[in-house]
Coordinates of C-alpha atoms in Angstrom, one line a residue:
Chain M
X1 CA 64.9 76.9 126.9
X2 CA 66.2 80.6 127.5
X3 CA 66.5 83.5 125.1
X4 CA 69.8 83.9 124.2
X5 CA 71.1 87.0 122.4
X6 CA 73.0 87.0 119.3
X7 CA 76.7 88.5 119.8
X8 CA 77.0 86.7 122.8
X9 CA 81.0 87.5 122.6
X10 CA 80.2 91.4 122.4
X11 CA 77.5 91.1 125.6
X12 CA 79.8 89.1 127.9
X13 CA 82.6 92.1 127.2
X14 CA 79.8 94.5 128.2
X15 CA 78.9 92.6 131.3
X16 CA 82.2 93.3 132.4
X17 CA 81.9 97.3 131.0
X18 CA 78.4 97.2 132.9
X19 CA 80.1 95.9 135.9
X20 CA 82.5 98.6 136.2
X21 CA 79.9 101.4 135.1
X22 CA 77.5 100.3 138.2
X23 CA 80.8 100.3 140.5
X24 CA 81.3 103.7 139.4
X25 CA 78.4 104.9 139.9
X26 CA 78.0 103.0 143.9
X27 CA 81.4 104.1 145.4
X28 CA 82.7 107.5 145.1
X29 CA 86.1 106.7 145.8
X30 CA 86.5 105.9 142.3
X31 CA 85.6 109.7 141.1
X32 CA 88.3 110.2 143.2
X33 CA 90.6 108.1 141.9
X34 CA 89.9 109.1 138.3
X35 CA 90.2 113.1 138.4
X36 CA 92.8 113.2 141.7
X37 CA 95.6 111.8 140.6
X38 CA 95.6 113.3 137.4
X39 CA 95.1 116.3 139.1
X40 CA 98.0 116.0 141.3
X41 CA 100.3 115.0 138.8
X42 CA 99.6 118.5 137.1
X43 CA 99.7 120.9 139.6
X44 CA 102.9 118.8 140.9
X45 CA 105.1 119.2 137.3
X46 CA 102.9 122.1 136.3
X47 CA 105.0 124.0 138.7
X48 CA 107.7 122.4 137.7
X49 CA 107.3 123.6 134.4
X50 CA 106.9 127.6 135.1
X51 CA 109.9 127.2 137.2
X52 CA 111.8 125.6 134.1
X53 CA 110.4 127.8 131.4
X54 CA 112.5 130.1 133.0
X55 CA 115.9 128.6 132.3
X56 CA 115.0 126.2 129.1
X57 CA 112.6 126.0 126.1
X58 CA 111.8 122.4 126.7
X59 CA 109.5 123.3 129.9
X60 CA 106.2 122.7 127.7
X61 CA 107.2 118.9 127.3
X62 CA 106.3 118.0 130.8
X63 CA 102.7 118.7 130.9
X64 CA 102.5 116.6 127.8
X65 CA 104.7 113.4 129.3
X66 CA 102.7 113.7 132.3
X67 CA 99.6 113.2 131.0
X68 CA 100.3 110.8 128.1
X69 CA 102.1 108.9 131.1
X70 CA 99.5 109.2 132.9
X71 CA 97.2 107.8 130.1
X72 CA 99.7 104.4 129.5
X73 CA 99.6 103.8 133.8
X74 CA 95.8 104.0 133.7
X75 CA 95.4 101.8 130.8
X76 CA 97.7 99.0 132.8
X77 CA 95.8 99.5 135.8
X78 CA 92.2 99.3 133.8
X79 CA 93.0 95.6 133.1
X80 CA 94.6 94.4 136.1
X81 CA 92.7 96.3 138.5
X82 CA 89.6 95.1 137.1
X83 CA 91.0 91.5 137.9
X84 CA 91.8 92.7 141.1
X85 CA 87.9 93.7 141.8
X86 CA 86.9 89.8 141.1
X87 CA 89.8 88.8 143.5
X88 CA 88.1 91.2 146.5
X89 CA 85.0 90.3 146.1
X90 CA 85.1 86.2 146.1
X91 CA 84.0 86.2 142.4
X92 CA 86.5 85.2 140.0
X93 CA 84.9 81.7 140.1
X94 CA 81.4 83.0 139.6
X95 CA 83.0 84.6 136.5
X96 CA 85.3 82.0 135.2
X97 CA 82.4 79.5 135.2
X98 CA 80.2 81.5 133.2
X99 CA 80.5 81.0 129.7
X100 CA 82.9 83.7 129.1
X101 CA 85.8 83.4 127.7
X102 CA 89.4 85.0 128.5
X103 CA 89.8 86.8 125.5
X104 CA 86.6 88.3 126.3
X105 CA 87.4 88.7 129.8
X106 CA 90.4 91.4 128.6
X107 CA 88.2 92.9 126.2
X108 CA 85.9 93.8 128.9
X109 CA 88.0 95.2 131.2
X110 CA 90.4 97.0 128.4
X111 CA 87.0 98.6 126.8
X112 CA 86.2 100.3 130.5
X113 CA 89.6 101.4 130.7
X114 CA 89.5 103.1 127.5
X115 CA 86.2 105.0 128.8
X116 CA 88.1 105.7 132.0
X117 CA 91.2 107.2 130.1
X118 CA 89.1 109.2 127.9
X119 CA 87.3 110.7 131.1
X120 CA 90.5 111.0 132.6
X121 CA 92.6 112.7 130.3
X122 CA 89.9 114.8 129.3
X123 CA 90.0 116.1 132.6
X124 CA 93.9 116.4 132.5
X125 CA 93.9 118.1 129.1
X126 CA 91.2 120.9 130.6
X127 CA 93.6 121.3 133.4
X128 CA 96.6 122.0 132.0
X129 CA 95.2 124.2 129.3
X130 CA 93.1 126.4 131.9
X131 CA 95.8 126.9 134.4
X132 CA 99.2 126.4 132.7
X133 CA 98.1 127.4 128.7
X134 CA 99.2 123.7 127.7
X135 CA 97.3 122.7 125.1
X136 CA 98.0 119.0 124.3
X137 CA 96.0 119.4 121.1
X138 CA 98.8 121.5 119.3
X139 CA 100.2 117.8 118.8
X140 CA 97.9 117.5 116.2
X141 CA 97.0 114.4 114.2
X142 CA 100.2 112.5 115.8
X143 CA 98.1 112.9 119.3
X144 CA 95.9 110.1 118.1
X145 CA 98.3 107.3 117.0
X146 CA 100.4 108.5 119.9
X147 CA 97.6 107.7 122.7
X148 CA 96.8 104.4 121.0
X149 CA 100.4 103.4 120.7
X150 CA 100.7 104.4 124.6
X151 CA 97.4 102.9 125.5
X152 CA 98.2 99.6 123.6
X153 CA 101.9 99.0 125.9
X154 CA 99.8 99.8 129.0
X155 CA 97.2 96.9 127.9
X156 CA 99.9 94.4 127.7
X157 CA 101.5 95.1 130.7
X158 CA 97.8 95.0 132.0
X159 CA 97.7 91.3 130.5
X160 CA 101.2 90.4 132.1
X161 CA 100.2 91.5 135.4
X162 CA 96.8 89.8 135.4
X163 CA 98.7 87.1 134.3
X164 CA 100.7 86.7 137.0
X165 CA 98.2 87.4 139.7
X166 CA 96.6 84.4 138.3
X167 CA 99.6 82.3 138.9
X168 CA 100.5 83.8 142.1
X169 CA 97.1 84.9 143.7
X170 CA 96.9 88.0 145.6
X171 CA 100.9 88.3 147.0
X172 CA 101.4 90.0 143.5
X173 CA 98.9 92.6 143.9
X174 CA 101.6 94.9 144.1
X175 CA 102.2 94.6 140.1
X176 CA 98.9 95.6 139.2
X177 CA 99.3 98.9 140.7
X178 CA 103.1 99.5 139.5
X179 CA 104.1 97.1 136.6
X180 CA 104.2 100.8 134.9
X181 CA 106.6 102.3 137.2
X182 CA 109.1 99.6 136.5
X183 CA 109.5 100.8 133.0
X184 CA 108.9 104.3 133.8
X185 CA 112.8 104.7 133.6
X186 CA 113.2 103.1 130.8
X187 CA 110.1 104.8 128.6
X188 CA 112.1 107.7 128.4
X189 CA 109.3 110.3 129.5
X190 CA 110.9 113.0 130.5
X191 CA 114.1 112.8 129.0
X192 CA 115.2 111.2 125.5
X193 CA 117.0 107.8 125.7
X194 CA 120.2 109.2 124.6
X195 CA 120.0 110.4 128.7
X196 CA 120.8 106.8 129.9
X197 CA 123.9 104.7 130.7
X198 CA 125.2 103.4 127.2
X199 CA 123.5 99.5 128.2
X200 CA 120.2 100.6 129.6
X201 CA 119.8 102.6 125.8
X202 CA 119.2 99.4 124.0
X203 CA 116.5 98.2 126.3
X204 CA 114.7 101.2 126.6
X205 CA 114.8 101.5 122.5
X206 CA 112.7 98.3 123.3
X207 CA 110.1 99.6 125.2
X208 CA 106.9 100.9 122.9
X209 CA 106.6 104.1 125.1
X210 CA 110.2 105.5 125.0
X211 CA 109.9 105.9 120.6
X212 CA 105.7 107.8 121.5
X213 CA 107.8 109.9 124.3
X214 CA 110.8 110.8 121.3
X215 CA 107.7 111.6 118.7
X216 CA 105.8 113.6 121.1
X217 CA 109.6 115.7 121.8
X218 CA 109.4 115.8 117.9
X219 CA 106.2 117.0 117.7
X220 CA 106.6 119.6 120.3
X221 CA 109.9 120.6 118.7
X222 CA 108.0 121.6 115.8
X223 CA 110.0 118.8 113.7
X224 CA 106.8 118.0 112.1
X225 CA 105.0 114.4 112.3
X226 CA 107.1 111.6 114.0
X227 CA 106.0 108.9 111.5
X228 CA 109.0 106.3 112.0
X229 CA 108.3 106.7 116.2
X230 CA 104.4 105.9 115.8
X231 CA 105.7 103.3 113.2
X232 CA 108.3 101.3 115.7
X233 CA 105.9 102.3 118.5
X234 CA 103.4 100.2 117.0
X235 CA 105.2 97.5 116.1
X236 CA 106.8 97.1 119.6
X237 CA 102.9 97.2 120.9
X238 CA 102.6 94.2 119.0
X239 CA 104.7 92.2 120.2
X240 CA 104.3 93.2 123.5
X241 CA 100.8 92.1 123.3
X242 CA 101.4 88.8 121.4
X243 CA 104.0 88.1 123.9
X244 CA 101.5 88.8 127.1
X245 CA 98.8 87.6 125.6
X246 CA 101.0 84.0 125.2
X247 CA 101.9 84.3 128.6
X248 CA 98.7 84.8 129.8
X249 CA 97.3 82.0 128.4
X250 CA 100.3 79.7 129.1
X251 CA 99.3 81.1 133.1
X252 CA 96.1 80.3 132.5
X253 CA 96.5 77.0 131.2
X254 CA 99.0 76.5 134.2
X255 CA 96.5 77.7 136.8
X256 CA 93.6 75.3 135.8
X257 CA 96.3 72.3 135.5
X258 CA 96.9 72.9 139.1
X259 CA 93.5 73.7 140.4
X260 CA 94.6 77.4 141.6
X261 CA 91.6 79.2 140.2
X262 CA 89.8 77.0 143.0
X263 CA 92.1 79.4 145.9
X264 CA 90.0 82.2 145.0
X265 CA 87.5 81.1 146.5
X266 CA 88.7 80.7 149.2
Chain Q
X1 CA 63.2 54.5 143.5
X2 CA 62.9 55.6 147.1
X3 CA 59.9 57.8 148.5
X4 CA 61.8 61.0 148.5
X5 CA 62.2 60.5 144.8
X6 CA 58.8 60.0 144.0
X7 CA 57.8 63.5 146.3
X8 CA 60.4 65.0 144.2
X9 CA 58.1 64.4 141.3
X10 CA 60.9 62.6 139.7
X11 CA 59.7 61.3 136.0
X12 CA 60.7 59.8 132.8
X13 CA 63.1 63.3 132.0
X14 CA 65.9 61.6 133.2
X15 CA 66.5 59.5 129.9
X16 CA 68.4 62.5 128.6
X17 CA 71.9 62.7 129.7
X18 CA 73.0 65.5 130.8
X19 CA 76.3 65.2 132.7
X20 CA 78.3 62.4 131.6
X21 CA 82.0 61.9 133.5
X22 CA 84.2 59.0 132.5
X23 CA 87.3 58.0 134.1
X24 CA 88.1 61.5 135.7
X25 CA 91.5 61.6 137.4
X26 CA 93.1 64.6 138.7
X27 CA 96.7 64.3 140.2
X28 CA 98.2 67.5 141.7
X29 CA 101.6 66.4 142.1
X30 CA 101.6 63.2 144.2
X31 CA 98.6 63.4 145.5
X32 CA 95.3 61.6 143.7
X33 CA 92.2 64.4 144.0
X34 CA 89.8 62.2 142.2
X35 CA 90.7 58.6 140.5
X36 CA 88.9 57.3 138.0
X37 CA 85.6 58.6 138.9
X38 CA 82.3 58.0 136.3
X39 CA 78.8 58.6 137.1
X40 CA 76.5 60.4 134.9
X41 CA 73.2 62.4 135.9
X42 CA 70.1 62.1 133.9
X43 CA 67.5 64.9 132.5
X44 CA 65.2 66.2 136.7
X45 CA 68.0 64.4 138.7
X46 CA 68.8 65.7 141.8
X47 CA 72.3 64.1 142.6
X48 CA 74.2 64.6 145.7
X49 CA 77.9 64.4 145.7
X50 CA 78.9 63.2 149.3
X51 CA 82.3 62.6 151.1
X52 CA 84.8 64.2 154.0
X53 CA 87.0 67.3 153.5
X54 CA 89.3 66.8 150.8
X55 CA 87.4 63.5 149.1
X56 CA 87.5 65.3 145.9
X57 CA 84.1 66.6 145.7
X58 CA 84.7 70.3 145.0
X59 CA 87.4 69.4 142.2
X60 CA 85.1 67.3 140.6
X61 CA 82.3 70.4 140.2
X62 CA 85.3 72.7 139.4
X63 CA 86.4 70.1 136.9
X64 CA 82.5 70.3 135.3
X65 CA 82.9 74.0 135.5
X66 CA 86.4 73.9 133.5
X67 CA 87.9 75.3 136.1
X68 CA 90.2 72.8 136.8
X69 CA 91.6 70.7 134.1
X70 CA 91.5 67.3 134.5
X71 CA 94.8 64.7 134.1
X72 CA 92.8 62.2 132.3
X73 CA 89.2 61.0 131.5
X74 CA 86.3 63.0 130.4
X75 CA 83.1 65.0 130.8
X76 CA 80.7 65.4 128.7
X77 CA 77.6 68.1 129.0
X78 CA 74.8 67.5 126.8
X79 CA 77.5 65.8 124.5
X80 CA 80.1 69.2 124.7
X81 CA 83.2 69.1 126.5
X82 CA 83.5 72.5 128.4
X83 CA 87.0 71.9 128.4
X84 CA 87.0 72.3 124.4
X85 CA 84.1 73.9 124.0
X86 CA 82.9 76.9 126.2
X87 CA 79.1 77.2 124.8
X88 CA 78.9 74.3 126.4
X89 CA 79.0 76.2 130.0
X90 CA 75.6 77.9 128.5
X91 CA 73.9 75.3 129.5
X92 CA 75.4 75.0 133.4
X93 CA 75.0 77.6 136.5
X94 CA 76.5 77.0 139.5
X95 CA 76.5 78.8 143.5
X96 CA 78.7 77.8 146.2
X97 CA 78.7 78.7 149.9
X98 CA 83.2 80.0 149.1
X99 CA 82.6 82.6 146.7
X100 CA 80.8 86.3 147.2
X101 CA 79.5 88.9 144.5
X102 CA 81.1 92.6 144.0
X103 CA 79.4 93.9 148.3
X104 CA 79.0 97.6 146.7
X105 CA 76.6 96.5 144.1
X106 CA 72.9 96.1 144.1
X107 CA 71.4 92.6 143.9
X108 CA 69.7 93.8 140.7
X109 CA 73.2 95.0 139.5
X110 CA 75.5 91.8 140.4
X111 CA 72.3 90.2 138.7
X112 CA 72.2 91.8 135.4
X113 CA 76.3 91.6 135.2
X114 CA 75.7 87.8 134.9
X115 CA 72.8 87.7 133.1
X116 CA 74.7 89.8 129.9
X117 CA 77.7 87.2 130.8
X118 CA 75.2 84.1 130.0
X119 CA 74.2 86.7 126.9
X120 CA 70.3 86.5 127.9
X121 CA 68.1 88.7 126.3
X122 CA 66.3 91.1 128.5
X123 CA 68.6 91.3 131.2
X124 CA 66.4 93.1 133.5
X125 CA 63.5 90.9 132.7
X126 CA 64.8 87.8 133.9
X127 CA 66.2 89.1 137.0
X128 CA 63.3 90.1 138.1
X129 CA 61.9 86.7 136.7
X130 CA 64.2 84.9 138.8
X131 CA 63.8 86.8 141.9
X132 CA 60.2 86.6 142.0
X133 CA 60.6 82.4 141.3
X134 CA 62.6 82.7 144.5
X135 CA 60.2 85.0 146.6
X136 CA 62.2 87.9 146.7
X137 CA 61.6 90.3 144.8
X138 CA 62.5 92.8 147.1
X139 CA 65.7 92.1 147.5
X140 CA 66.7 93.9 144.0
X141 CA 67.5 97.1 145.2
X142 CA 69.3 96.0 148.4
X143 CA 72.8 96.3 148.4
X144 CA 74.7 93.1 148.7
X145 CA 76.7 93.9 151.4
X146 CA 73.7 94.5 153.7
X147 CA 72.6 90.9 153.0
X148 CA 72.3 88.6 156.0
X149 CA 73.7 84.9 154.8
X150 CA 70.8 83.6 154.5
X151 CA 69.3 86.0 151.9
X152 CA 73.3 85.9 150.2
X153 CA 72.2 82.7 149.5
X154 CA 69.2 83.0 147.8
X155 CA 70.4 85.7 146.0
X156 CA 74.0 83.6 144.4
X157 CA 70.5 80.7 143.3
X158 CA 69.2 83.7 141.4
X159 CA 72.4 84.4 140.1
X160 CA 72.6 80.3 139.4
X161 CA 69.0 79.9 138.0
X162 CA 69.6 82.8 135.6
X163 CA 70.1 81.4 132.6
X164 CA 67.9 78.4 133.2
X165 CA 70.4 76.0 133.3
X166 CA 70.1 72.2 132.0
X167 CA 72.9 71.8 134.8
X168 CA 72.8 73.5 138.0
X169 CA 75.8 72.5 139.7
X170 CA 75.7 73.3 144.0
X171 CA 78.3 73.4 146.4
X172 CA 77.5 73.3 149.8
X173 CA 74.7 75.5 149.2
X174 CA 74.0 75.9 152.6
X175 CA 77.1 75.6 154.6
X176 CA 77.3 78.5 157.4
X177 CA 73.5 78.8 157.3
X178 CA 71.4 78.3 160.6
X179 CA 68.9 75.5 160.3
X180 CA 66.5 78.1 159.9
X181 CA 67.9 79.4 156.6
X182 CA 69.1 76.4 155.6
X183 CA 65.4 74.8 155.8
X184 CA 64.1 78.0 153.8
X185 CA 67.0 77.6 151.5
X186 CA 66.4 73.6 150.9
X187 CA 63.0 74.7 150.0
X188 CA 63.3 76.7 147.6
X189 CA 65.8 74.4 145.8
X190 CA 63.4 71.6 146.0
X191 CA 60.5 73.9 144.2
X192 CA 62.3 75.6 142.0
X193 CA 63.8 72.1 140.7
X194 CA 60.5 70.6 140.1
X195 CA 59.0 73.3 139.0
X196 CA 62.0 73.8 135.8
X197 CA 63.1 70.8 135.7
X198 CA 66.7 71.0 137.0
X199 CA 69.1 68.5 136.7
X200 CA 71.2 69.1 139.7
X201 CA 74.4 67.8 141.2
X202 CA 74.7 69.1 144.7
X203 CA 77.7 68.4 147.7
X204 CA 77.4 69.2 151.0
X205 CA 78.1 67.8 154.5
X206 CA 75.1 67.7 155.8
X207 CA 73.5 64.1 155.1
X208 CA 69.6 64.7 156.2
X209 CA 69.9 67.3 153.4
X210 CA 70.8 64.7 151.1
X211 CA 69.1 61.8 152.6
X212 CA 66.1 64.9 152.1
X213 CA 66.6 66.5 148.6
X214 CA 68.3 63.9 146.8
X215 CA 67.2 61.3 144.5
X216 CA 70.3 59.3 144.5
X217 CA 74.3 59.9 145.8
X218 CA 77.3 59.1 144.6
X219 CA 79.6 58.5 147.9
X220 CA 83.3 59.7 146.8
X221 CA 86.0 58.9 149.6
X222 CA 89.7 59.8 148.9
X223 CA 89.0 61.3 145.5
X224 CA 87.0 57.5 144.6
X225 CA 83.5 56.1 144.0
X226 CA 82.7 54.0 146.8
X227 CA 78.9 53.9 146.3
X228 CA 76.6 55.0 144.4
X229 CA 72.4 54.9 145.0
X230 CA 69.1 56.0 146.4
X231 CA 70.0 57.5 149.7
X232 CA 68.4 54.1 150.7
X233 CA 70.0 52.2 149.1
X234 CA 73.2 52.9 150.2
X235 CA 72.6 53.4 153.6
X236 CA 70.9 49.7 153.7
X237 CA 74.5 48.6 151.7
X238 CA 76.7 49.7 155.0
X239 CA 74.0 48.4 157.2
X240 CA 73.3 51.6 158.7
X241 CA 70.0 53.4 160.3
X242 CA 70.7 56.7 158.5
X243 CA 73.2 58.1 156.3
X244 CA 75.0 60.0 158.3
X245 CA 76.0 56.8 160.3
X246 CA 76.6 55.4 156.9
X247 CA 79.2 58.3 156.3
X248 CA 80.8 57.5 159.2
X249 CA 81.4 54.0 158.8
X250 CA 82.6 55.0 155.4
X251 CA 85.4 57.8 156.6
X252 CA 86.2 56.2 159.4
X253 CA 87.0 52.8 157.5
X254 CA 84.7 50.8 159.6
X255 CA 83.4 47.4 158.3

């Protein structure tokens, strides 16, 4: 019989962080991916913002939205994407018949996006404070609370999307790239919610990101810490994950009751 | 017990059972995959799982794997339901000709992803382990997209024989391969399931490698049993020289 090593939960999560450290490190494409975008985003509304500062004190939110934005689209992508790189490859069977369960599946791939989003934003944070003077840290102790709450909503649309990829195989690839877009709109990045037509204001009050987007304005504002956004933030995230999280498994349990796991094999 | 069971070194281990499935139906829709199938596979046995395209064959294994849930009936391994119970998938490995492993990633690499997802201690260790029981040691560092099939092959056995499976469950492990590969490949299998003891349920479509490896078969046609044996013994129940001819008879609904 084989050695097996206690926390078996914990070491099939990092099989999956391993997975995506070894991808990393063998394609360079990813680098790419990781500091590009983020970079293009910035230089893109970084001149945005010195053209604005000009005509309105509200320029120095942009940098911010952009790369907390940035930060929730990156966290959605971690978790579908990953499921995504299974898909490619042929190996979602090798993985689903291993002893690993889906819970653990979702941890793994939400741990390595939180690595990536660190490394990411990082790089985003340097960026804007060298060449435009933003320094996101002036948020202070909210910035914490605020990047969880934002990281959270892009884990569950991370879920959803998985979720549905399950169902519907590769023809929804498409959502794992821009579930986030969707509720781009609605999050209220750029603009407060008070912006939108009176019957989109409701739904967007809904959406976790719209109330970190308003404490961040706060915060920025100098009115001091937004503790009832982070608060409704928060509690929003959690039902956004319970809800995904059901939905996922009622996919899952779906998919194996009609054999679809089998098509990626295929 | 035929000759090739006895050459298989076939012994008393197969008092344990390991795989036991009772009843297993699985309906998609209208259509019957499997109905009412039961067999069960004892401690060494090397089982082939035989029939056409679309008998039912690669929904049972899926069905052992918990891929695939089934409609009704059971399956026990080692007494756990993987359906309920998802340690008991521990215990099980399986390769198949239909799936791949991430192409940008070393063999050592794709290896020692699995090896954390069965939760082995010493990762590394056992890869290399595993690669040397198969005779390849070399291929760690390759990448596996410059893998011929052949050696994709041996290397998605590694990945199978990882965690030393009581159940090594093989789908048409050598489908695609030229005879040449597919010889190497049946060799290997046939040491490495002496030599630890496998108990190993394998389909494929090519009946000398059954009639070869096998120490009994269980003939599915349209997602049923319709008989079960030493590779002798069933082809001397259709009357038949070999088993492919038996096959034959058998899809082609010939008395």
């Amino acid at each position: 019989m084989i050695e097996v090593a206690r926390g078996g939960s914990f070491l099939r999560m990092m099989a999956i962080l391993q997975r995506q450290a070894f991808l990393y490190r063998r394609t360079f494409h990813r680098w790419l991916d990781l500091f590009y975008w983020p970079l293009v985003d910035l230089v893109l509304f970084g001149f945005i913002q010195l053209y604005i500062q000009r005509v309105s004190h509200v320029a120095a939110f942009f940098l911010g939205a952009v790369i907390l934005w940035d930060l929730l689209f990156r966290s959605q992508q971690a978790v579908s994407v990953g499921f995504l790189e299974d898909v490619w490859s042929r190996n979602v069977l090798n993985v689903w018949a291993s002893p690993i369960r889906p819970a653990e599946y979702i941890g793994g791939t939400i741990i390595s996006g939180v690595i990536r989003v660190v490394v990411g934003s990082t790089f985003a944070v340097l960026i804007a404070s060298t060449f435009y003077h933003f320094n996101l840290m002036t948020v202070g102790v909210a910035l914490a609370p605020l990047v969880i709450g934002l990281a959270a909503m892009g884990w569950a649309l991370g879920i959803f999307a998985t979720a549905v990829m399950l169902r519907f195989g590769e023809g929804a690839e498409p959502l794992a790239w821009a579930l986030a877009f969707v509720f781009q709109p609605i999050s209220a990045v750029f603009y407060p919610v008070s912006v939108l037509p009176g019957p989109l204001q409701p739904v967007a009050r809904a959406v976790p990101a719209s109330h970190a987007f308003a404490g961040l304005r706060t915060v920025l504002n100098g009115g001091g810490f937004p503790g009832r956004a982070i608060a409704i933030t928060f509690l929003l995230d959690v039902i956004y994950l319970f809800v995904c999280s059901m939905f996922f498994a009622w996919m899952l349990r779906q998919v194996r009751s009609r054999g679809l796991l089998s098509r990626f094999g295929e | 017990m035929g000759n090739c069971t006895r050459a298989l070194g076939y012994d008393e281990r197969m008092t344990t059972t390991v795989l036991d499935v009772r009843n297993l139906t699985k309906r998609f829709g209208d259509v019957i995959a499997v109905d009412d199938v039961s067999f069960e596979i004892g401690g060494g046995e090397m089982v082939g799982l035989v029939g056409q395209n679309g008998a039912g064959k690669s929904t049972t294994i899926h069905m052992v794997l918990g891929l695939t849930t089934p409609s009704s009936g059971s399956i026990t391994i080692l007494g756990r339901d993987p359906h309920h119970d998802r340690s008991a998938l521990q215990q099980v490995n399986f390769s198949a000709a239909y799936t791949s492993l991430p192409q940008t990633l070393s063999v050592e690499e794709n290896l020692i992803v699995f090896a954390r997802l069965y939760g082995l201690r010493k990762p590394r260790r056992r890869v290399h382990e595993v690669l040397e029981l198969l005779g390849v040691p070399h291929f760690a560092p390759m990448r596996t997209r410059s893998l011929s099939s052949g050696q994709a092959t041996l290397v998605h056995i590694a990945k199978a024989l990882l965690n030393k499976p009581r159940l090594l469950l093989l789908d048409e492990p050598t489908a695609s391969l030229d005879p040449d590969a597919a010889d190497r490949t049946r060799g290997v299998l046939r040491r490495v399931s002496i030599d630890e003891g496998f108990t190993t349920l394998i389909t494929s479509h090519n009946m000398r490698e059954v009639e070869e490896m096998c120490h009994r078969i269980i003939f599915i046609h349209r997602g049923r049993v319709v008989a079960t044996g030493s590779p002798a013994e069933v082809t001397a129940a259709y009357g038949s020289p070999d088993l492919e001819s038996a096959f034959l008879r058998v899809t082609r609904g010939e008395p």
